[in-house]
Amino acid sequence: MRQLLVMTAADLRQRLRDRTVLIFGLLVPLGLMLVFNLVFGGSDDVELRPVVVAVSAPAGDAFAAVVLDAVESVDAVDVTVTRGDPVEVAARTRSGDADLGVAVPQGFTAALQAGGSTEVDITEGGEAGLETDIVVSVVDGVVARLHAASVAARAGAVAGLPADRLEGLAARAAEGPDITLVPGAAADEQLSPAGAVVAGQAGLFLLFTVGFGVLGLLAEREQGTLDRLRSMPIRPGLVVAAKALAGFVLGVLATAVLLVAGALLFDVGFGSPAGVAVLVVVAVAAATSLTFVVVRVARTAEQANVAQSILALVLGVAGGAFFPLSATGPVGVLLDLNPVAALIRGLGITAGGGGLTDLAGPVTTLLGFALVATLLSGLVPDRGAAR
Amino acid sequence: MTAATTRAAAGPPAVAGDVLVVEGLVHRYGDLVAVDDVSFRIAPGETFGLLGPNGAGKTTTISMVAGLVPAHEGAVTVTGRSMARDPVAAKAHLGLVPQELAIYPELTARENLTFFGRLQRMRGKELDRRVAEVLELIGLEERAKDLTKEYSGGMKRRLNIGVGLLHRPALLILDEPTVGVDPQSRNAILESVEALAAEGVAVLYTTHYMEEAERLCDRIAVVDAGRLQAEGTRDELVRLTGGVDHVRLSGAGDIGAAAAALRSLPTVVEVAADRSALTLTVRDAARAVAHLVTAATAAGMSLDGVEVSRPDLESVFLHLTGKALRD
């Protein structure tokens, strides 16, 4: 154990002295986080502007009044309603005085109750956007509910229900479903854009940072120190274990620093520290295991560095380090098994308030990845040693 | 007190028999037999040389001795410990100086020595004291705190050797330690090896420089194509050539007639001629050379130079393998 610590400490000292780890493990990802946040920052803070909606509703028409009330009651957007006849509504919309025109036709209620066809004219102005889309969807929903109420009333009449029961049925249908929308588990897996950038870059550069530790094994082989170490009275496997431990320590430290710095710089919260710590540790284990496969396959340190960079970029892009990527079927499963994706998914869960028990999925994925990569590194012939 | 402490205080441990015993080593790379049935022994204070050209199997042999590659057949024993059965104990008594500069460029000389010393289980003041001694021995005490990436090639080479002898091993293995070294540093390295042997360290030294082998080695094994072609002291090896000397007569005139005349002399074993010289293999050149000059001149050759060379390890290698050492 003492010899393991001696070797790991010497390795860490050298890695820190050559500054490569500091540059590629911390400065570059922090710089990229800054750039990505400048480019994509603020996209989650959409400010909805006030809109003017010109409405034409026939006087005394009960269902038209419901539509008008719905427009005036839209919560998400600050709506100013101006009343007028259909011609005025169209004119205001064309002139830009109104962003949206809603014209409820004469005989709207009667037409719905009779089961006939009727149309609510909706005209979007030149400045229409997300705000008017919201109002249109509200109108659309109200009209659909009124139609459903009419259908229910007619069906009741056909079935011979008494008038008072018919009124209740129609009223109930017009109210819409008795469902309360509560933000739940699905929303918990969503990171803010800034959070996604920080998590993605931390996941991507974790693969590079771990490489600086583990790939040192090939450098030792090339500079002859590996032979010297192996001629010393140490247990077989100690050199490899020291490299793994050095890579692991570097990975954990760099990722922790990136997440903390990213959180502070970009005002991102990742939730439970314990959950985040578990995620970081298993993600680093997965990255370290993968690097050992690279060490076995590569013949030289240069080859290993190139292979590691390619792997990091492929896994980073596929894992959503730069932008979200999704797919269905086998490709979707493959994307889910990506360690970078699993780390980002896990950080989304903790950011949404999830605890250790909620992390079973990503943690299992990362541990499984580490196990498979470790087994694979044991099976792959050591091409470098065969030189 | 640890074993390392004992060694540091009293020099290499007393070894009853041979420090290194190598018996029937074989190593194969696929179908190629790189080392074929190699056996030798080294006693305390003895310097044993493996002399052979590049690719002869020297490095593979010492890799097996140092426990870096397994022996497919045969056995290595260091101070009585089997490298196969108890490699950790066997390795504790050997120091390896690889051909490459096996030091860390991002560490200072002191840090390199301290790091390797700790892996040799040296500790505390004993380690500090020994590091200081080795720094002085290799002449790097003034630069001990500088990163080794800033060192010259000779300084790195000296540190490379210093690491190998830090823990006062009973057996020091040096694999071509003077390759690429300037003459001054080379001489310093050779003197260090001589001093270590004088202290009782058994040295296994590989080289393809005949002069180094002749200067340093008490016994020499000539290696070629993975096999020990011969083993013995320098004089024993030279006697294998049959005791013949070489005489080179250079000049002009009728060289063909001179060659024919010289072949008829009883002391001449072999004559090789080119356009400007005759190379003769003769018995007892010191006594025969006057007759050779007279016979060549009488046959019509006008001489402008005579060189007499006694047999050396180069001759031995040529005699044993049919090729030059540096081929």
XYZ file of C-alpha atoms in Angstrom:
714
model
C 0.000 0.000 0.000
C 2.816 2.391 0.878
C 4.535 1.738 -2.440
C 1.242 2.321 -4.249
C 0.890 5.713 -2.582
C 4.530 6.596 -3.300
C 4.055 5.856 -7.002
C 0.710 7.639 -7.204
C 2.056 10.719 -5.433
C 5.074 10.892 -7.750
C 2.816 10.524 -10.756
C 0.458 13.270 -9.618
C 3.393 15.566 -8.898
C 4.688 15.119 -12.441
C 1.272 15.576 -14.029
C 0.735 18.805 -12.152
C 4.247 20.033 -12.947
C 3.902 19.637 -16.684
C 0.676 21.713 -16.478
C -1.033 19.725 -19.231
C -3.686 18.556 -16.819
C -4.339 22.073 -15.588
C -4.719 23.326 -19.146
C -6.805 20.508 -20.609
C -8.527 19.410 -17.443
C -9.595 22.801 -16.141
C -8.791 25.855 -18.249
C -10.005 24.586 -21.626
C -13.343 23.189 -20.337
C -13.971 26.325 -18.291
C -13.254 28.426 -21.364
C -15.617 26.328 -23.462
C -18.301 26.614 -20.801
C -17.940 30.382 -20.970
C -18.189 30.404 -24.765
C -21.189 28.066 -24.896
C -22.993 30.048 -22.242
C -22.363 33.271 -24.129
C -23.763 31.674 -27.283
C -26.679 29.760 -25.810
C -27.084 31.518 -22.482
C -30.468 32.856 -21.379
C -32.521 30.658 -23.687
C -34.441 29.352 -20.701
C -35.505 32.833 -19.585
C -37.977 33.661 -22.355
C -39.755 36.933 -21.743
C -43.275 37.002 -23.245
C -44.303 40.431 -24.477
C -47.843 41.780 -23.986
C -50.231 41.252 -26.896
C -53.380 43.005 -28.132
C -56.179 40.698 -29.244
C -59.073 42.122 -31.219
C -62.218 40.054 -30.546
C -65.562 40.055 -32.249
C -68.218 38.190 -30.209
C -71.940 38.374 -31.032
C -73.886 39.958 -28.176
C -76.028 37.538 -26.184
C -74.289 34.450 -27.549
C -73.487 32.296 -24.519
C -70.670 30.256 -26.042
C -69.137 33.357 -27.683
C -69.002 34.922 -24.237
C -67.127 31.857 -22.983
C -64.530 32.296 -25.744
C -64.151 35.984 -24.971
C -63.757 35.267 -21.266
C -61.108 32.642 -21.989
C -59.067 35.118 -24.053
C -59.269 37.765 -21.340
C -58.260 35.200 -18.710
C -55.036 33.906 -20.305
C -52.465 33.734 -17.501
C -49.249 33.141 -19.309
C -49.416 36.241 -21.481
C -50.425 39.802 -20.686
C -53.457 40.142 -23.015
C -55.321 43.353 -23.838
C -58.671 42.672 -25.500
C -60.292 45.209 -27.787
C -63.853 44.548 -28.934
C -65.303 45.298 -32.341
C -67.221 43.806 -35.251
C -65.580 41.307 -37.600
C -64.551 43.991 -40.080
C -62.924 46.090 -37.381
C -61.140 43.032 -36.016
C -59.719 42.242 -39.444
C -58.683 45.851 -40.014
C -56.911 46.168 -36.665
C -55.053 42.956 -37.242
C -53.943 44.026 -40.716
C -52.855 47.458 -39.533
C -50.841 46.048 -36.691
C -52.968 47.639 -33.992
C -53.783 44.100 -32.871
C -51.434 41.119 -32.800
C -54.274 38.646 -33.160
C -57.839 38.783 -34.359
C -60.542 36.411 -33.101
C -63.942 36.571 -34.775
C -66.719 34.397 -33.322
C -69.495 34.072 -35.911
C -73.151 34.914 -35.402
C -75.201 31.942 -34.202
C -72.120 30.246 -32.721
C -73.970 28.668 -29.795
C -76.927 27.584 -31.869
C -74.690 26.008 -34.458
C -72.765 24.038 -31.865
C -75.911 22.879 -30.106
C -77.434 21.788 -33.404
C -74.360 19.809 -34.252
C -73.767 21.908 -37.351
C -70.498 23.278 -38.597
C -69.196 26.678 -37.568
C -65.866 28.511 -37.734
C -64.030 30.883 -35.413
C -61.832 33.098 -37.595
C -58.370 33.633 -36.175
C -55.993 36.035 -37.889
C -52.405 36.498 -36.768
C -50.787 39.871 -37.339
C -47.356 40.594 -38.671
C -45.788 40.636 -35.204
C -47.335 37.311 -34.209
C -45.123 34.991 -32.265
C -45.028 32.716 -29.305
C -47.435 34.947 -27.362
C -50.188 34.833 -30.011
C -49.634 31.077 -30.398
C -50.458 30.712 -26.717
C -53.692 32.685 -27.119
C -54.630 30.675 -30.217
C -54.114 27.423 -28.332
C -56.328 28.673 -25.519
C -59.113 29.583 -27.974
C -58.680 26.254 -29.700
C -59.038 24.405 -26.425
C -62.139 26.325 -25.378
C -63.848 25.726 -28.701
C -63.020 22.030 -28.484
C -64.536 21.811 -24.997
C -67.686 23.638 -26.116
C -67.992 21.235 -29.007
C -67.591 18.300 -26.628
C -70.314 19.703 -24.358
C -72.709 20.014 -27.277
C -72.004 16.475 -28.415
C -72.586 15.185 -24.884
C -75.884 17.065 -24.604
C -77.122 15.733 -27.920
C -76.135 12.214 -26.970
C -78.029 12.579 -23.685
C -81.096 13.852 -25.505
C -81.021 10.902 -27.862
C -80.743 8.642 -24.817
C -83.840 10.324 -23.341
C -82.223 12.038 -20.353
C -84.306 14.717 -18.589
C -83.510 18.366 -19.273
C -81.840 19.018 -15.917
C -79.517 16.051 -16.411
C -78.725 17.251 -19.921
C -77.694 20.678 -18.632
C -75.403 19.148 -16.016
C -73.839 16.852 -18.575
C -73.199 19.703 -20.986
C -71.765 21.898 -18.241
C -69.458 19.129 -17.127
C -68.202 18.513 -20.633
C -67.630 22.227 -21.145
C -65.481 22.433 -18.016
C -63.006 20.009 -19.477
C -61.283 17.114 -17.772
C -60.797 17.209 -14.018
C -57.057 16.860 -14.217
C -54.418 18.772 -12.305
C -51.010 19.083 -13.942
C -48.228 18.728 -11.398
C -44.533 19.116 -12.341
C -43.097 15.664 -11.717
C -40.324 13.149 -12.460
C -39.938 13.934 -16.133
C -39.195 17.563 -15.381
C -36.623 16.487 -12.793
C -34.299 15.166 -15.525
C -34.060 18.503 -17.275
C -30.988 20.654 -16.738
C -31.054 24.337 -17.558
C -29.051 25.179 -20.701
C -26.224 26.526 -18.542
C -26.357 23.423 -16.353
C -26.284 21.173 -19.408
C -23.197 22.988 -20.725
C -21.368 22.651 -17.414
C -22.318 18.987 -17.008
C -21.510 18.183 -20.640
C -18.080 19.804 -20.605
C -17.255 18.199 -17.266
C -18.188 14.794 -18.709
C -16.265 15.334 -21.926
C -13.039 16.565 -20.337
C -13.194 13.903 -17.661
C -12.184 11.464 -20.406
C -9.150 13.603 -21.268
C -8.119 14.163 -17.654
C -8.231 10.496 -16.727
C -6.162 9.803 -19.832
C -3.347 11.999 -18.563
C -2.943 9.660 -15.615
C -3.451 6.273 -17.219
C -1.736 6.922 -20.536
C 1.404 7.748 -18.553
C 1.854 3.978 -18.508
C 2.778 4.077 -22.190
C 5.109 7.028 -21.642
C 6.849 5.026 -18.895
C 7.250 2.146 -21.297
C 8.764 4.390 -23.960
C 11.173 6.217 -21.668
C 12.353 2.987 -20.019
C 11.161 3.726 -16.507
C 8.586 0.944 -16.726
C 11.373 -1.636 -17.030
C 13.172 -0.053 -14.110
C 9.998 -0.166 -11.998
C 9.381 -3.773 -12.925
C 12.915 -4.689 -11.878
C 12.178 -3.442 -8.362
C 10.871 -5.451 -5.427
C 7.219 -4.522 -5.912
C 4.154 -6.635 -6.481
C 3.095 -7.355 -10.060
C 0.290 -5.041 -11.071
C 1.323 -2.271 -8.699
C 2.454 -0.006 -11.530
C -0.868 -0.385 -13.320
C -2.762 0.138 -10.076
C -0.789 3.330 -9.396
C -1.594 4.687 -12.846
C -5.265 3.859 -12.367
C -5.275 5.556 -8.990
C -3.498 8.642 -10.372
C -5.973 8.873 -13.254
C -8.853 8.366 -10.866
C -7.669 11.080 -8.465
C -7.064 13.513 -11.326
C -10.493 12.733 -12.781
C -12.343 13.189 -9.515
C -10.509 16.408 -8.655
C -10.877 17.969 -12.091
C -14.548 17.050 -12.438
C -15.363 18.280 -8.957
C -13.572 21.568 -9.605
C -15.321 21.970 -12.968
C -18.766 21.347 -11.501
C -18.193 23.686 -8.568
C -16.605 26.410 -10.716
C -19.285 26.012 -13.381
C -22.019 26.187 -10.775
C -20.579 29.367 -9.283
C -19.732 31.064 -12.577
C -22.996 30.312 -14.340
C -25.366 30.201 -11.377
C -26.209 26.540 -11.789
C -27.355 24.230 -9.025
C -26.695 20.486 -9.209
C -28.576 19.552 -6.061
C -27.528 16.957 -3.505
C -23.731 17.025 -2.978
C -23.829 13.359 -1.974
C -25.629 12.445 -5.181
C -23.235 14.486 -7.286
C -20.242 12.936 -5.500
C -21.499 9.415 -6.209
C -22.057 10.296 -9.845
C -18.599 11.807 -10.224
C -16.900 8.801 -8.634
C -18.667 6.216 -10.803
C -18.245 8.341 -13.936
C -14.497 8.608 -13.279
C -14.362 4.850 -12.711
C -16.031 4.296 -16.083
C -13.658 6.714 -17.838
C -10.611 5.143 -16.162
C -11.658 1.659 -17.236
C -12.157 2.803 -20.800
C -8.683 4.329 -20.849
C -7.170 0.978 -19.920
C -8.688 -0.506 -23.068
C -6.931 2.252 -25.027
C -3.651 1.497 -23.235
C -3.884 -2.148 -24.271
C -4.795 -1.442 -27.890
C -2.319 1.374 -28.621
C 1.268 0.559 -29.487
C 2.679 3.959 -28.565
C 1.806 6.893 -26.334
C 1.094 8.969 -29.418
C -1.363 6.409 -30.753
C -3.010 6.223 -27.359
C -3.405 9.989 -27.117
C -5.018 10.153 -30.561
C -7.338 7.225 -29.790
C -8.269 8.715 -26.429
C -9.052 12.096 -27.998
C -11.239 10.517 -30.673
C -13.072 8.416 -28.092
C -13.598 11.431 -25.852
C -15.012 13.530 -28.665
C -17.282 10.767 -29.987
C -18.601 9.929 -26.525
C -18.881 13.625 -25.678
C -20.864 14.529 -28.797
C -23.053 11.410 -28.584
C -23.526 11.972 -24.879
C -24.794 15.504 -25.306
C -21.734 17.458 -24.199
C -22.346 20.087 -26.887
C -26.071 19.715 -27.656
C -28.809 17.270 -26.648
C -28.955 14.174 -28.788
C -31.776 11.637 -28.726
C -32.795 8.592 -30.684
C -35.138 5.652 -30.407
C -34.608 1.919 -30.748
C -31.181 0.324 -30.505
C -29.422 3.608 -31.248
C -31.310 5.209 -28.386
C -30.235 2.413 -26.036
C -26.650 2.841 -27.209
C -26.803 6.565 -26.530
C -28.184 5.897 -23.070
C -25.223 3.605 -22.283
C -22.774 6.404 -23.057
C -20.996 7.388 -19.799
C -21.125 11.091 -20.648
C -24.868 10.859 -21.256
C -25.333 8.915 -18.030
C -23.405 11.552 -16.071
C -25.449 14.382 -17.587
C -28.688 12.435 -16.951
C -27.673 11.835 -13.359
C -26.764 15.481 -12.788
C -30.170 16.391 -14.240
C -31.810 14.193 -11.625
C -29.854 15.724 -8.752
C -30.413 19.223 -10.126
C -34.138 18.506 -10.160
C -34.069 17.520 -6.514
C -33.450 13.810 -6.907
C -31.519 11.968 -4.213
C -29.298 8.921 -4.105
C -32.184 6.505 -4.625
C -33.230 8.309 -7.798
C -29.772 7.802 -9.313
C -30.045 4.030 -9.691
C -30.341 4.242 -13.482
C -27.313 6.370 -14.342
C -25.183 4.863 -11.580
C -25.949 1.346 -12.809
C -25.118 2.390 -16.354
C -21.785 3.884 -15.313
C -20.817 0.941 -13.109
C -21.813 -1.483 -15.859
C -19.714 0.466 -18.340
C -16.739 0.373 -15.942
C -17.136 -3.375 -15.440
C -17.384 -4.176 -19.144
C -14.438 -1.920 -20.024
C -12.327 -3.483 -17.261
C -13.113 -6.984 -18.481
C -12.402 -5.914 -22.047
C -9.025 -4.449 -21.084
C -8.136 -7.821 -19.593
C -9.080 -9.654 -22.767
C -7.504 -7.343 -25.348
C -3.891 -8.296 -26.171
C -1.341 -5.727 -25.010
C -0.054 -4.526 -28.376
C 2.424 -2.091 -26.850
C 4.141 -4.782 -24.814
C 4.482 -6.911 -27.937
C 6.582 -4.301 -29.695
C 16.920 -2.367 11.497
C 15.807 -3.116 7.944
C 17.755 -5.142 5.438
C 18.308 -1.952 3.447
C 19.802 -0.288 6.500
C 22.200 -3.121 6.961
C 23.285 -2.860 3.389
C 23.692 0.879 3.570
C 25.888 0.587 6.619
C 28.020 -2.296 5.500
C 28.027 -2.368 1.717
C 26.742 -5.272 -0.344
C 25.641 -8.232 1.755
C 28.059 -11.090 2.138
C 27.129 -13.828 -0.308
C 28.385 -17.308 0.361
C 28.422 -18.434 -3.242
C 27.758 -16.796 -6.538
C 25.605 -13.687 -6.546
C 23.988 -14.609 -9.841
C 23.396 -18.072 -11.212
C 21.882 -18.363 -14.681
C 21.114 -21.847 -15.916
C 19.852 -22.871 -19.339
C 17.880 -19.733 -20.125
C 15.671 -19.866 -23.197
C 13.375 -17.154 -24.508
C 11.393 -17.230 -27.733
C 9.567 -14.550 -29.694
C 7.188 -16.706 -31.668
C 9.324 -19.029 -33.762
C 12.463 -16.989 -33.166
C 14.669 -18.271 -30.372
C 16.167 -15.026 -29.027
C 18.077 -16.650 -26.184
C 19.093 -20.254 -26.470
C 20.380 -22.236 -23.501
C 22.426 -19.485 -21.857
C 24.183 -20.274 -18.578
C 26.732 -18.340 -16.499
C 27.573 -17.370 -12.928
C 28.905 -14.201 -11.335
C 30.785 -14.134 -8.038
C 30.857 -11.199 -5.596
C 33.146 -8.429 -6.848
C 33.321 -9.955 -10.291
C 32.448 -8.091 -13.480
C 30.975 -10.336 -16.119
C 30.547 -9.042 -19.646
C 28.106 -10.078 -22.291
C 29.790 -9.085 -25.545
C 27.938 -9.223 -28.799
C 26.491 -7.151 -31.631
C 23.077 -5.556 -31.567
C 20.377 -8.210 -31.737
C 22.598 -10.924 -30.307
C 20.260 -11.545 -27.367
C 22.091 -9.598 -24.666
C 19.162 -7.393 -23.661
C 16.724 -10.293 -23.635
C 19.124 -12.208 -21.408
C 19.420 -9.421 -18.868
C 15.657 -8.837 -19.072
C 15.192 -12.390 -17.849
C 17.867 -11.926 -15.199
C 16.096 -8.771 -13.971
C 12.688 -10.458 -14.027
C 11.274 -8.246 -16.775
C 10.445 -11.098 -19.125
C 9.826 -14.692 -18.179
C 12.261 -17.427 -19.051
C 10.578 -20.051 -21.178
C 13.156 -22.493 -19.930
C 15.944 -22.315 -17.365
C 16.345 -20.512 -14.073
C 17.757 -17.324 -12.574
C 18.893 -17.137 -8.971
C 20.011 -13.903 -7.307
C 21.784 -14.308 -3.954
C 20.096 -17.658 -3.633
C 16.576 -16.351 -4.363
C 14.754 -17.758 -7.357
C 13.507 -15.112 -9.772
C 10.658 -17.395 -10.806
C 9.470 -18.441 -7.349
C 10.241 -15.360 -5.267
C 10.737 -12.428 -7.626
C 10.225 -9.729 -4.989
C 13.014 -11.123 -2.796
C 15.319 -11.699 -5.767
C 14.757 -8.213 -7.153
C 15.563 -6.607 -3.807
C 19.200 -7.590 -4.379
C 19.653 -6.326 -7.910
C 19.960 -2.916 -9.465
C 19.147 -2.382 -13.118
C 20.605 0.341 -15.285
C 18.633 0.115 -18.522
C 20.002 1.259 -21.837
C 17.309 3.971 -21.989
C 17.532 6.946 -19.638
C 15.045 5.519 -17.184
C 14.505 8.630 -15.095
C 11.585 11.039 -14.770
C 12.138 14.345 -16.582
C 9.610 16.234 -14.451
C 11.384 15.291 -11.207
C 14.687 16.583 -9.888
C 17.678 14.295 -9.420
C 17.026 14.187 -5.674
C 13.331 13.411 -6.234
C 14.175 10.670 -8.733
C 16.589 9.026 -6.323
C 14.222 9.398 -3.376
C 11.314 7.958 -5.360
C 13.207 4.878 -6.484
C 14.747 4.515 -3.027
C 11.309 4.376 -1.450
C 10.280 1.683 -3.897
C 13.382 -0.184 -2.709
C 11.880 0.116 0.801
C 14.482 2.603 2.021
C 13.170 5.149 4.513
C 13.882 8.277 6.497
C 17.381 9.426 7.319
C 18.974 6.325 5.859
C 17.386 7.177 2.513
C 18.372 10.851 2.755
C 21.943 9.927 3.589
C 22.237 7.437 0.766
C 20.689 9.870 -1.740
C 23.286 12.456 -0.743
C 26.080 9.890 -1.127
C 24.931 8.869 -4.592
C 24.489 12.485 -5.711
C 28.095 13.097 -4.704
C 29.250 9.883 -6.349
C 27.688 10.798 -9.686
C 28.711 14.447 -9.388
C 25.234 15.925 -9.383
C 25.015 17.394 -5.885
C 25.179 20.942 -7.312
C 22.261 20.260 -9.665
C 20.259 18.032 -7.335
C 17.299 20.407 -7.220
C 17.023 20.945 -10.964
C 14.481 19.082 -13.047
C 16.284 16.364 -14.960
C 14.726 17.477 -18.243
C 17.186 20.380 -18.021
C 20.220 18.059 -17.715
C 22.755 17.251 -20.414
C 22.844 13.745 -21.830
C 25.892 12.830 -19.740
C 24.263 14.039 -16.522
C 21.129 12.024 -17.251
C 23.268 8.978 -17.948
C 25.066 9.392 -14.612
C 21.779 9.730 -12.770
C 20.508 6.655 -14.591
C 23.408 4.715 -13.121
C 22.984 6.351 -9.698
C 19.433 5.065 -9.431
C 20.646 1.535 -10.124
C 23.190 1.507 -7.314
C 21.225 3.583 -4.775
C 20.190 0.622 -2.621
C 23.643 -0.988 -2.702
C 22.556 -4.053 -4.681
C 24.595 -7.236 -4.566
C 24.156 -7.458 -8.344
C 24.299 -4.454 -10.658
C 23.103 -4.973 -14.204
C 24.246 -2.400 -16.740
C 22.826 -2.636 -20.233
C 25.093 -0.775 -22.639
C 25.450 2.177 -20.258
C 27.847 4.132 -22.450
C 25.838 4.206 -25.674
C 25.667 7.787 -26.908
C 27.933 9.089 -24.157
C 30.805 11.528 -24.709
C 34.340 10.173 -24.032
C 34.716 12.042 -20.728
C 31.421 10.747 -19.321
C 32.202 7.289 -20.642
C 35.449 7.220 -18.735
C 33.679 8.379 -15.567
C 31.120 5.594 -15.952
C 33.799 2.962 -16.458
C 35.658 4.185 -13.383
C 32.433 3.979 -11.362
C 31.904 0.394 -12.440
C 35.476 -0.499 -11.499
C 34.992 1.112 -8.089
C 31.753 -0.786 -7.478
C 33.366 -4.082 -8.362
C 36.197 -3.262 -5.988
C 33.583 -2.811 -3.251
C 32.326 -6.328 -3.866
C 29.383 -5.673 -6.147
C 28.808 -8.321 -8.788
C 28.391 -6.590 -12.145
C 26.668 -7.911 -15.243
C 27.723 -5.653 -18.067
C 26.497 -5.812 -21.641
C 28.281 -3.969 -24.412
C 29.204 -4.163 -28.005
C 32.324 -2.102 -27.349
C 35.262 -4.478 -27.237
C 37.480 -1.930 -25.426
C 35.019 -1.645 -22.527
C 34.746 -5.391 -22.154
C 38.508 -5.752 -22.165
C 38.977 -3.009 -19.590
C 36.185 -3.897 -17.166
C 35.356 -7.528 -17.325
C 36.971 -10.306 -15.346
C 35.188 -12.801 -17.526
C 33.479 -12.313 -20.835
C 30.815 -14.279 -22.657
C 30.699 -13.841 -26.406
C 27.060 -13.840 -27.503
C 25.747 -14.244 -30.997
C 22.383 -15.396 -32.359
C 21.094 -15.937 -28.841
C 23.812 -18.374 -27.796
C 26.936 -18.078 -25.672
C 29.626 -18.846 -28.219
C 32.401 -18.868 -25.638
C 33.083 -17.751 -22.088
C 36.240 -17.042 -20.159
C 38.840 -14.468 -19.272
C 40.165 -12.276 -22.027
C 43.313 -14.382 -22.377
C 41.341 -17.610 -22.400
C 39.167 -16.294 -25.190
C 42.106 -15.055 -27.213
C 43.690 -18.482 -27.030
C 40.634 -19.814 -28.832
C 41.821 -18.051 -31.953
C 44.835 -20.361 -32.059
C 47.333 -17.740 -30.972
C 47.737 -16.257 -34.428
C 48.528 -12.595 -35.106
C 47.726 -10.332 -38.020
C 50.272 -8.467 -40.131
C 49.300 -5.931 -42.756
C 51.830 -5.060 -45.445
C 50.815 -2.088 -47.565
C 52.527 -0.733 -50.677
C 52.702 -1.124 -54.465
C 54.456 -3.267 -57.057
C 53.830 -6.950 -57.701
C 51.417 -7.706 -54.879
C 50.292 -11.002 -56.451
C 53.848 -12.351 -56.571
C 54.419 -11.198 -52.981
C 51.271 -13.013 -51.841
C 52.415 -16.230 -53.513
C 55.866 -15.955 -51.932
C 54.477 -15.356 -48.462
C 52.038 -18.297 -48.660
C 55.000 -20.609 -48.940
C 56.455 -19.539 -45.588
C 55.768 -21.982 -42.720
C 54.739 -19.264 -40.222
C 52.051 -17.862 -42.520
C 48.597 -19.355 -42.017
C 46.564 -17.254 -44.404
C 47.088 -14.451 -46.925
C 44.454 -12.021 -48.160
C 45.370 -9.555 -50.908
C 43.823 -6.409 -52.262
C 45.160 -3.777 -54.672
C 47.371 -2.005 -52.167
C 47.959 -4.371 -49.271
C 48.389 -7.900 -48.002
C 46.765 -9.043 -44.769
C 48.533 -12.015 -43.268
C 47.531 -14.363 -40.506
C 50.762 -15.593 -38.953
C 52.064 -17.450 -35.973
C 54.312 -15.441 -33.651
C 54.375 -12.234 -35.661
C 57.038 -10.648 -33.474
C 59.636 -13.126 -34.681
C 58.305 -13.597 -38.210
C 57.780 -10.025 -39.329
C 61.353 -9.454 -40.567
C 61.127 -12.550 -42.779
C 57.789 -11.420 -44.103
C 59.146 -8.007 -45.130
C 62.173 -9.556 -46.803
C 60.091 -12.087 -48.741
C 57.567 -9.514 -49.928
C 60.288 -7.099 -51.077
C 62.170 -9.891 -52.873
C 58.978 -10.805 -54.742
C 58.710 -7.275 -56.193
C 56.500 -5.444 -53.724
C 57.650 -1.996 -52.590
C 56.443 -1.542 -49.013
C 55.332 1.732 -47.482
C 53.809 0.391 -44.269
C 53.799 -2.543 -41.849
C 51.192 -3.070 -39.091
C 51.240 -5.892 -36.582
C 48.140 -6.558 -34.489
C 47.838 -9.019 -31.649
C 44.539 -10.890 -31.290
C 41.831 -9.120 -29.337
C 38.178 -9.702 -28.594
C 37.299 -8.481 -32.054
C 39.479 -11.272 -33.409
C 37.855 -13.690 -31.035
C 34.404 -12.694 -32.190
C 35.469 -12.970 -35.813
C 36.986 -16.334 -35.149
C 33.909 -17.649 -33.329
C 31.126 -16.242 -35.485
C 32.761 -15.509 -38.822
C 31.633 -11.866 -38.684
C 32.823 -8.593 -37.217
C 31.524 -7.418 -33.849
C 29.993 -4.252 -35.265
C 28.256 -5.933 -38.222
